[in-house]
Short mmCIF file of C-alpha atoms and ligand atoms in Angstrom, two decimals:
data_model
loop_
_atom_site.label_atom_id
_atom_site.label_comp_id
_atom_site.label_asym_id
_atom_site.label_seq_id
_atom_site.Cartn_x
_atom_site.Cartn_y
_atom_site.Cartn_z
CA MET A 1 3.51 -67.06 -72.09
CA LEU A 2 3.62 -66.51 -68.63
CA LEU A 3 0.90 -66.77 -66.34
CA LEU A 4 0.50 -65.43 -63.43
CA ASP A 5 -0.51 -67.59 -60.36
CA GLY A 6 -2.40 -65.73 -58.86
CA LYS A 7 -3.48 -69.04 -56.10
CA ALA A 8 0.45 -70.02 -55.22
CA THR A 9 1.34 -66.38 -54.86
CA ALA A 10 -1.36 -65.91 -52.73
CA GLN A 11 -0.54 -68.77 -50.49
CA THR A 12 3.41 -67.60 -50.60
CA VAL A 13 1.82 -64.27 -48.88
CA ARG A 14 -0.30 -66.35 -46.68
CA GLU A 15 2.86 -68.14 -45.44
CA GLU A 16 4.12 -65.12 -44.52
CA LEU A 17 2.09 -63.30 -42.57
CA LYS A 18 1.53 -66.80 -40.90
CA LYS A 19 4.93 -66.35 -39.26
CA ILE A 20 4.73 -62.25 -38.75
CA ILE A 21 1.78 -63.46 -36.36
CA ALA A 22 3.46 -66.49 -34.88
CA THR A 23 6.17 -64.77 -34.17
CA ALA A 24 3.72 -61.68 -32.71
CA ILE A 25 2.25 -64.80 -30.49
CA SER A 26 5.54 -66.21 -29.12
CA ALA A 27 6.45 -63.30 -27.97
CA GLY A 28 3.22 -62.81 -26.19
CA ARG A 29 1.35 -60.72 -27.80
CA ARG A 30 -2.38 -60.92 -28.43
CA PRO A 31 -3.41 -62.13 -32.41
CA PRO A 32 -4.82 -60.06 -34.87
CA GLY A 33 -8.64 -59.71 -34.89
CA LEU A 34 -10.79 -59.45 -38.13
CA ALA A 35 -14.41 -58.89 -37.93
CA VAL A 36 -16.99 -59.89 -40.80
CA ILE A 37 -20.60 -58.62 -41.11
CA LEU A 38 -23.10 -61.20 -43.33
CA ALA A 39 -26.58 -59.45 -43.34
CA GLY A 40 -29.15 -61.51 -45.34
CA GLU A 41 -28.74 -64.91 -47.53
CA ASP A 42 -26.87 -64.18 -50.69
CA PRO A 43 -25.71 -67.45 -51.35
CA ALA A 44 -21.94 -65.81 -53.02
CA SER A 45 -22.28 -63.86 -50.09
CA GLN A 46 -22.27 -66.87 -48.03
CA VAL A 47 -19.54 -69.05 -49.75
CA TYR A 48 -17.17 -65.17 -49.55
CA VAL A 49 -17.11 -65.22 -45.50
CA ARG A 50 -16.55 -68.60 -45.20
CA ASN A 51 -13.83 -68.81 -47.54
CA LYS A 52 -12.60 -65.38 -45.59
CA GLU A 53 -13.22 -67.04 -42.42
CA PHE A 54 -11.05 -70.42 -43.59
CA ALA A 55 -8.33 -67.76 -44.53
CA CYS A 56 -7.95 -66.10 -41.49
CA THR A 57 -8.48 -68.82 -38.90
CA HIS A 58 -5.03 -70.77 -40.98
CA VAL A 59 -2.76 -67.89 -40.73
CA GLY A 60 -3.98 -67.43 -37.43
CA ILE A 61 -6.14 -64.25 -37.37
CA TYR A 62 -9.35 -64.61 -34.99
CA VAL A 63 -11.98 -64.32 -37.23
CA GLU A 64 -15.48 -63.39 -35.32
CA THR A 65 -18.72 -63.02 -38.08
CA CYS A 66 -21.89 -61.22 -36.74
CA ARG A 67 -24.21 -63.38 -39.14
CA LEU A 68 -27.67 -61.06 -39.60
CA PRO A 69 -30.91 -61.76 -40.99
CA GLU A 70 -32.38 -60.07 -44.27
CA SER A 71 -34.68 -57.98 -42.42
CA VAL A 72 -32.27 -56.37 -39.84
CA THR A 73 -32.14 -52.75 -39.86
CA GLU A 74 -29.85 -49.97 -40.69
CA ALA A 75 -29.16 -48.63 -36.98
CA GLU A 76 -28.80 -52.26 -36.15
CA VAL A 77 -26.11 -53.13 -38.84
CA VAL A 78 -24.59 -49.56 -37.12
CA ARG A 79 -24.75 -50.25 -34.09
CA CYS A 80 -23.31 -54.22 -35.07
CA ILE A 81 -20.45 -52.14 -36.34
CA ASP A 82 -20.00 -49.77 -33.74
CA ARG A 83 -19.56 -52.57 -31.58
CA PHE A 84 -16.34 -53.80 -32.85
CA ASN A 85 -14.84 -50.53 -33.54
CA GLN A 86 -15.13 -50.69 -29.93
CA ARG A 87 -12.91 -53.49 -29.01
CA SER A 88 -9.49 -53.36 -28.80
CA ASP A 89 -8.92 -57.30 -29.81
CA ILE A 90 -11.42 -56.24 -32.85
CA ASP A 91 -8.32 -55.13 -35.41
CA GLY A 92 -10.32 -54.83 -38.87
CA ILE A 93 -13.71 -55.29 -39.59
CA LEU A 94 -15.34 -56.08 -42.91
CA VAL A 95 -19.13 -55.82 -43.82
CA GLN A 96 -20.10 -57.98 -46.88
CA LEU A 97 -21.03 -55.83 -49.51
CA PRO A 98 -24.16 -56.14 -51.22
CA LEU A 99 -25.49 -56.03 -48.71
CA PRO A 100 -30.01 -56.08 -47.96
CA LYS A 101 -31.44 -53.56 -50.31
CA HIS A 102 -32.77 -51.33 -47.88
CA ILE A 103 -29.66 -50.66 -46.05
CA ARG A 104 -26.86 -47.72 -47.31
CA PRO A 105 -23.99 -49.46 -47.88
CA SER A 106 -22.85 -45.76 -47.30
CA ILE A 107 -24.22 -45.17 -44.18
CA CYS A 108 -22.35 -48.80 -43.20
CA LEU A 109 -19.33 -47.94 -44.67
CA LEU A 110 -18.88 -44.81 -43.10
CA ALA A 111 -19.68 -46.15 -39.50
CA ILE A 112 -16.27 -48.20 -39.42
CA ASP A 113 -13.97 -46.54 -37.67
CA PRO A 114 -11.21 -45.66 -40.49
CA ALA A 115 -8.38 -47.42 -38.92
CA LYS A 116 -9.66 -50.51 -39.20
CA ASP A 117 -11.44 -50.36 -42.31
CA VAL A 118 -9.67 -53.62 -43.93
CA ASP A 119 -11.43 -53.02 -47.21
CA GLY A 120 -9.98 -49.98 -47.44
CA PHE A 121 -13.62 -48.51 -48.73
CA HIS A 122 -14.12 -45.91 -45.69
CA PRO A 123 -13.92 -42.67 -47.52
CA GLU A 124 -10.85 -41.52 -45.57
CA ASN A 125 -8.61 -44.09 -46.82
CA ALA A 126 -10.19 -43.57 -50.14
CA GLY A 127 -9.10 -39.81 -49.96
CA LYS A 128 -5.34 -41.03 -48.36
CA LEU A 129 -5.42 -42.85 -51.88
CA THR A 130 -5.95 -40.52 -53.85
CA LEU A 131 -4.04 -37.86 -52.27
CA GLY A 132 -0.50 -40.29 -52.06
CA LEU A 133 -0.33 -40.81 -48.22
CA PRO A 134 -0.52 -43.93 -46.23
CA GLY A 135 -3.53 -45.79 -45.09
CA LEU A 136 -5.31 -49.22 -46.13
CA ARG A 137 -5.97 -49.75 -49.88
CA PRO A 138 -8.85 -51.59 -51.32
CA CYS A 139 -8.24 -55.14 -52.13
CA THR A 140 -8.00 -55.77 -55.32
CA PRO A 141 -6.28 -53.27 -56.26
CA GLN A 142 -4.16 -53.96 -53.88
CA GLY A 143 -3.61 -57.66 -55.21
CA ILE A 144 -2.54 -56.61 -58.56
CA ILE A 145 0.26 -55.21 -57.91
CA GLU A 146 1.54 -57.55 -55.40
CA LEU A 147 1.01 -59.37 -58.09
CA LEU A 148 3.11 -58.01 -60.49
CA ARG A 149 5.69 -56.60 -58.01
CA ARG A 150 6.33 -60.63 -56.84
CA TYR A 151 6.70 -61.36 -61.03
CA GLY A 152 8.83 -58.70 -61.82
CA LEU A 153 6.21 -56.78 -64.09
CA SER A 154 7.04 -53.32 -63.20
CA PRO A 155 4.13 -50.70 -65.57
CA ARG A 156 6.85 -48.40 -65.32
CA GLY A 157 6.17 -45.70 -68.11
CA LYS A 158 4.40 -48.30 -69.97
CA LYS A 159 1.46 -47.28 -71.09
CA ALA A 160 -2.32 -49.19 -68.73
CA VAL A 161 -5.68 -49.36 -69.82
CA VAL A 162 -8.10 -50.04 -66.89
CA VAL A 163 -11.87 -51.07 -67.62
CA GLY A 164 -13.91 -50.41 -65.18
CA ARG A 165 -14.15 -47.37 -63.07
CA SER A 166 -16.18 -49.23 -59.73
CA ASN A 167 -15.50 -47.65 -56.52
CA ILE A 168 -13.22 -50.76 -55.41
CA VAL A 169 -12.05 -51.79 -58.59
CA GLY A 170 -11.36 -50.09 -61.37
CA LYS A 171 -11.14 -46.15 -60.03
CA PRO A 172 -8.04 -47.46 -56.92
CA LEU A 173 -6.63 -49.10 -59.47
CA ALA A 174 -5.82 -46.34 -61.79
CA ILE A 175 -5.13 -44.47 -59.03
CA LEU A 176 -3.21 -46.67 -57.61
CA LEU A 177 -1.14 -47.48 -61.17
CA ALA A 178 -0.31 -43.79 -61.95
CA GLU A 179 1.05 -43.59 -58.26
CA PRO A 180 5.24 -42.70 -57.68
CA LEU A 181 5.65 -46.23 -56.77
CA GLU A 182 7.92 -48.75 -57.96
CA TYR A 183 5.60 -51.11 -59.79
CA ALA A 184 2.91 -48.62 -60.68
CA ASN A 185 4.57 -45.29 -62.38
CA ALA A 186 2.30 -45.95 -65.18
CA THR A 187 0.90 -43.38 -67.82
CA VAL A 188 -3.19 -44.69 -66.68
CA THR A 189 -6.52 -44.72 -69.20
CA LEU A 190 -9.81 -45.54 -67.81
CA CYS A 191 -12.23 -47.29 -69.50
CA HIS A 192 -15.67 -47.56 -68.83
CA SER A 193 -19.21 -48.11 -70.42
CA GLU A 194 -19.26 -44.59 -72.51
CA THR A 195 -15.79 -45.02 -73.76
CA CYS A 196 -15.74 -44.50 -77.62
CA ASN A 197 -13.25 -47.76 -79.75
CA LEU A 198 -12.79 -49.21 -76.64
CA ALA A 199 -10.99 -52.21 -78.58
CA ASN A 200 -8.36 -49.15 -79.92
CA GLU A 201 -8.33 -47.65 -76.58
CA CYS A 202 -7.02 -51.09 -75.10
CA ARG A 203 -5.28 -52.09 -78.34
CA GLN A 204 -2.59 -48.87 -77.07
CA ALA A 205 -1.90 -51.01 -73.68
CA ASP A 206 1.55 -52.48 -72.58
CA PHE A 207 -0.54 -53.79 -69.51
CA LEU A 208 -4.83 -53.99 -69.70
CA PHE A 209 -6.92 -54.25 -66.30
CA LEU A 210 -10.17 -55.58 -67.36
CA ALA A 211 -12.63 -55.09 -65.13
CA VAL A 212 -16.56 -55.37 -66.42
CA GLY A 213 -17.67 -58.66 -65.15
CA LYS A 214 -18.68 -59.57 -68.79
CA PRO A 215 -17.58 -63.44 -69.70
CA ARG A 216 -14.56 -63.43 -72.71
CA PHE A 217 -15.33 -59.87 -73.61
CA PHE A 218 -11.49 -59.21 -75.03
CA THR A 219 -10.85 -60.57 -77.71
CA ALA A 220 -7.71 -60.80 -79.20
CA SER A 221 -8.51 -58.34 -81.94
CA MET A 222 -8.51 -55.88 -78.95
CA VAL A 223 -5.62 -56.71 -77.44
CA ARG A 224 -1.76 -56.12 -78.40
CA GLU A 225 0.12 -58.57 -78.92
CA GLY A 226 3.12 -59.25 -76.42
CA SER A 227 1.09 -57.28 -74.02
CA VAL A 228 0.04 -58.64 -70.01
CA VAL A 229 -3.51 -59.10 -69.26
CA ILE A 230 -4.41 -58.96 -65.81
CA ASP A 231 -8.34 -60.74 -65.80
CA VAL A 232 -10.11 -59.46 -62.72
CA GLY A 233 -14.08 -60.50 -64.02
CA ILE A 234 -15.35 -63.54 -62.37
CA ASN A 235 -18.03 -64.83 -64.26
CA ARG A 236 -20.98 -67.54 -63.90
CA THR A 237 -21.69 -69.47 -67.48
CA PRO A 238 -23.27 -72.74 -67.54
CA ALA A 239 -19.24 -74.17 -68.25
CA GLY A 240 -17.86 -73.04 -64.91
CA LEU A 241 -16.06 -69.51 -63.60
CA CYS A 242 -14.32 -67.35 -66.28
CA GLY A 243 -12.91 -63.78 -66.58
CA ASP A 244 -13.48 -61.27 -68.93
CA ALA A 245 -10.54 -61.90 -71.43
CA ASP A 246 -11.16 -64.63 -73.88
CA PHE A 247 -7.96 -66.49 -72.26
CA GLU A 248 -8.37 -69.53 -75.13
CA GLY A 249 -8.13 -66.60 -77.96
CA LEU A 250 -5.38 -64.50 -75.55
CA LYS A 251 -2.97 -67.01 -74.00
CA ASP A 252 -0.75 -67.23 -77.36
CA HIS A 253 -1.10 -63.63 -77.99
CA VAL A 254 0.12 -61.78 -74.81
CA SER A 255 2.65 -62.28 -72.97
CA ALA A 256 1.32 -63.17 -69.54
CA ILE A 257 -1.87 -63.48 -68.17
CA THR A 258 -3.87 -64.14 -65.18
CA PRO A 259 -6.66 -67.38 -64.59
CA VAL A 260 -9.91 -67.46 -64.26
CA PRO A 261 -10.51 -68.30 -61.31
CA GLY A 262 -6.78 -68.51 -59.71
CA GLY A 263 -5.69 -65.19 -60.55
CA ILE A 264 -7.17 -61.80 -58.58
CA GLY A 265 -9.31 -63.66 -57.04
CA PRO A 266 -7.22 -65.67 -54.16
CA MET A 267 -4.72 -62.44 -54.26
CA THR A 268 -8.14 -59.85 -52.98
CA VAL A 269 -8.10 -62.88 -50.22
CA ALA A 270 -4.05 -62.41 -49.67
CA MET A 271 -4.86 -58.75 -49.27
CA LEU A 272 -7.18 -58.73 -46.80
CA LEU A 273 -5.38 -60.78 -44.50
CA LYS A 274 -2.02 -58.63 -44.87
CA ASN A 275 -4.58 -55.35 -43.89
CA THR A 276 -5.48 -57.30 -41.00
CA VAL A 277 -2.60 -57.18 -40.37
CA ASP A 278 -1.08 -53.84 -41.06
CA ALA A 279 -3.53 -52.60 -38.89
CA TRP A 280 -3.32 -55.01 -35.60
CA GLN A 281 0.15 -54.23 -36.37
CA GLY A 282 -0.30 -50.06 -36.76
CA ARG A 283 -2.79 -50.86 -33.50
CA THR A 284 -0.22 -52.21 -31.44
CA SER A 285 1.99 -50.62 -31.32
CA ALA A 286 0.12 -47.28 -31.10
CA SER A 287 -1.08 -48.89 -27.77
CA LEU A 288 2.42 -50.43 -26.77
CA LYS A 289 4.03 -46.64 -27.97
CA LYS A 290 0.75 -45.11 -25.77
CA GLU A 291 1.84 -46.71 -22.59
CA THR A 292 4.95 -46.33 -22.58
CA GLU A 293 3.99 -42.51 -22.73
CA ILE A 294 2.52 -43.30 -19.66
CA SER A 295 5.23 -44.66 -17.50
CA SER A 296 8.12 -42.53 -18.45
P1 LIG B 301 -19.05 -53.28 -61.70
O1 LIG B 301 -20.49 -52.71 -62.32
O2 LIG B 301 -19.21 -51.90 -60.45
O3 LIG B 301 -18.64 -51.92 -62.81
C1 LIG B 301 -18.28 -52.95 -64.28
C2 LIG B 301 -18.11 -51.87 -65.03
O4 LIG B 301 -17.36 -51.68 -66.03
C3 LIG B 301 -18.69 -50.21 -64.40
O5 LIG B 301 -17.45 -49.03 -64.51
C4 LIG B 301 -18.60 -50.09 -66.24
O6 LIG B 301 -19.31 -48.95 -66.74
C5 LIG B 301 -18.18 -50.60 -67.03
N1 LIG B 301 -18.27 -51.91 -68.32
C6 LIG B 301 -19.54 -51.90 -68.39
N2 LIG B 301 -19.88 -52.77 -69.62
C7 LIG B 301 -18.63 -52.05 -70.55
C8 LIG B 301 -18.15 -51.46 -71.38
N3 LIG B 301 -19.15 -53.03 -72.74
N4 LIG B 301 -17.48 -51.27 -72.27
C9 LIG B 301 -16.44 -50.57 -71.06
N5 LIG B 301 -17.16 -50.62 -69.82
C10 LIG B 301 -18.11 -51.68 -69.31
O7 LIG B 301 -18.30 -53.82 -61.49
P2 LIG B 301 -16.44 -54.65 -60.59
O8 LIG B 301 -15.92 -53.02 -60.42
O9 LIG B 301 -17.85 -54.85 -59.12
O10 LIG B 301 -16.19 -56.36 -60.90
C11 LIG B 301 -16.03 -56.41 -62.39
C12 LIG B 301 -15.95 -57.50 -62.55
O11 LIG B 301 -14.70 -58.06 -61.17
C13 LIG B 301 -16.78 -58.43 -62.42
O12 LIG B 301 -16.75 -59.67 -63.39
C14 LIG B 301 -16.56 -58.81 -60.56
O13 LIG B 301 -17.07 -60.59 -60.63
C15 LIG B 301 -15.03 -58.72 -60.63
N6 LIG B 301 -14.43 -58.62 -59.21
C16 LIG B 301 -13.81 -60.10 -58.58
C17 LIG B 301 -12.89 -59.37 -57.70
C18 LIG B 301 -11.35 -60.52 -57.44
O14 LIG B 301 -11.24 -60.69 -56.47
N7 LIG B 301 -11.22 -61.27 -58.99
C19 LIG B 301 -13.03 -58.45 -57.09
C20 LIG B 301 -14.03 -57.54 -57.49
C21 LIG B 301 -14.81 -57.77 -58.39
P3 LIG B 301 -19.94 -47.65 -66.19
O15 LIG B 301 -19.12 -47.41 -64.67
O16 LIG B 301 -20.40 -46.93 -67.67
O17 LIG B 301 -21.06 -47.68 -65.97
#
């Protein structure tokens, strides 16, 4: 069994990004900038934001977090986003979810300039993903494809089953996997809580992607022998973090599997950094082009 080490792969991606940034800075360019908006006191969000801040600083991304109280209004969050939209030193804006209950995430996500939407959740970027046009892609699905690519595991022509249809993981992942790209081109089935005979669908998969949020739900009897299992689930249990896959029961049954923790989680953060660097490169080359046009 091949253990797909997301932690080590994410570290490699981060070192690559660090070099790109250092080279640009030594050539006189400003560093990439990421703005994070954190509203409320959700303890898990506090940890996620700290991890993202640490990861950004490590590669040379300037990060600025706007911490807002639980009582903040929707209009205040939108104003905060808009200030970051206007800032020329900020290339990426991330609104940490979940937001306090009285704030609509859809309104906040719509307020982000799509060119700075490093989570890839804005409808414009979701539309571009669906149409196969260039744009910022959601971090978790992108991290999954990148991990497969780095291990040379292509789902091309294979049967891929995605379980979970959320807008941030399952749905965009299913779209990406069906794209005519080297590490995609799969025949995709998207399952959810209304799927009849889920076990039967899962057993058809050469590549099985799990994103439901149910601890150790997928056991060997639901998984084809020799398949590749990508476990996106992160579940807190009294015994610690675990995925949606029954890792112990699957590890001698499958050909490759991601661990939890240390699988898709670190890849997701690495793709946030990559999206920020991509947005920075896109914006600084656009402004360089504008300057050249003005001076010529
Ligand atoms: P959601 O709760 O938004 O979606 C869960 C999906 O699973 C839904 O589509 C739901 O179906 C489906 N589902 C639930 N129960 C079943 C069932 N018994 N059989 C089949 N399908 C089922 O979750 P997210 O997509 O946001 O997250 C999923 C998991 O991934 C969570 O554990 C989350 O913590 C983790 N996660 C990990 C990330 C990472 O970086 N590794 C990033 C984001 C999430 P229906 O639509 O019908 O309700």
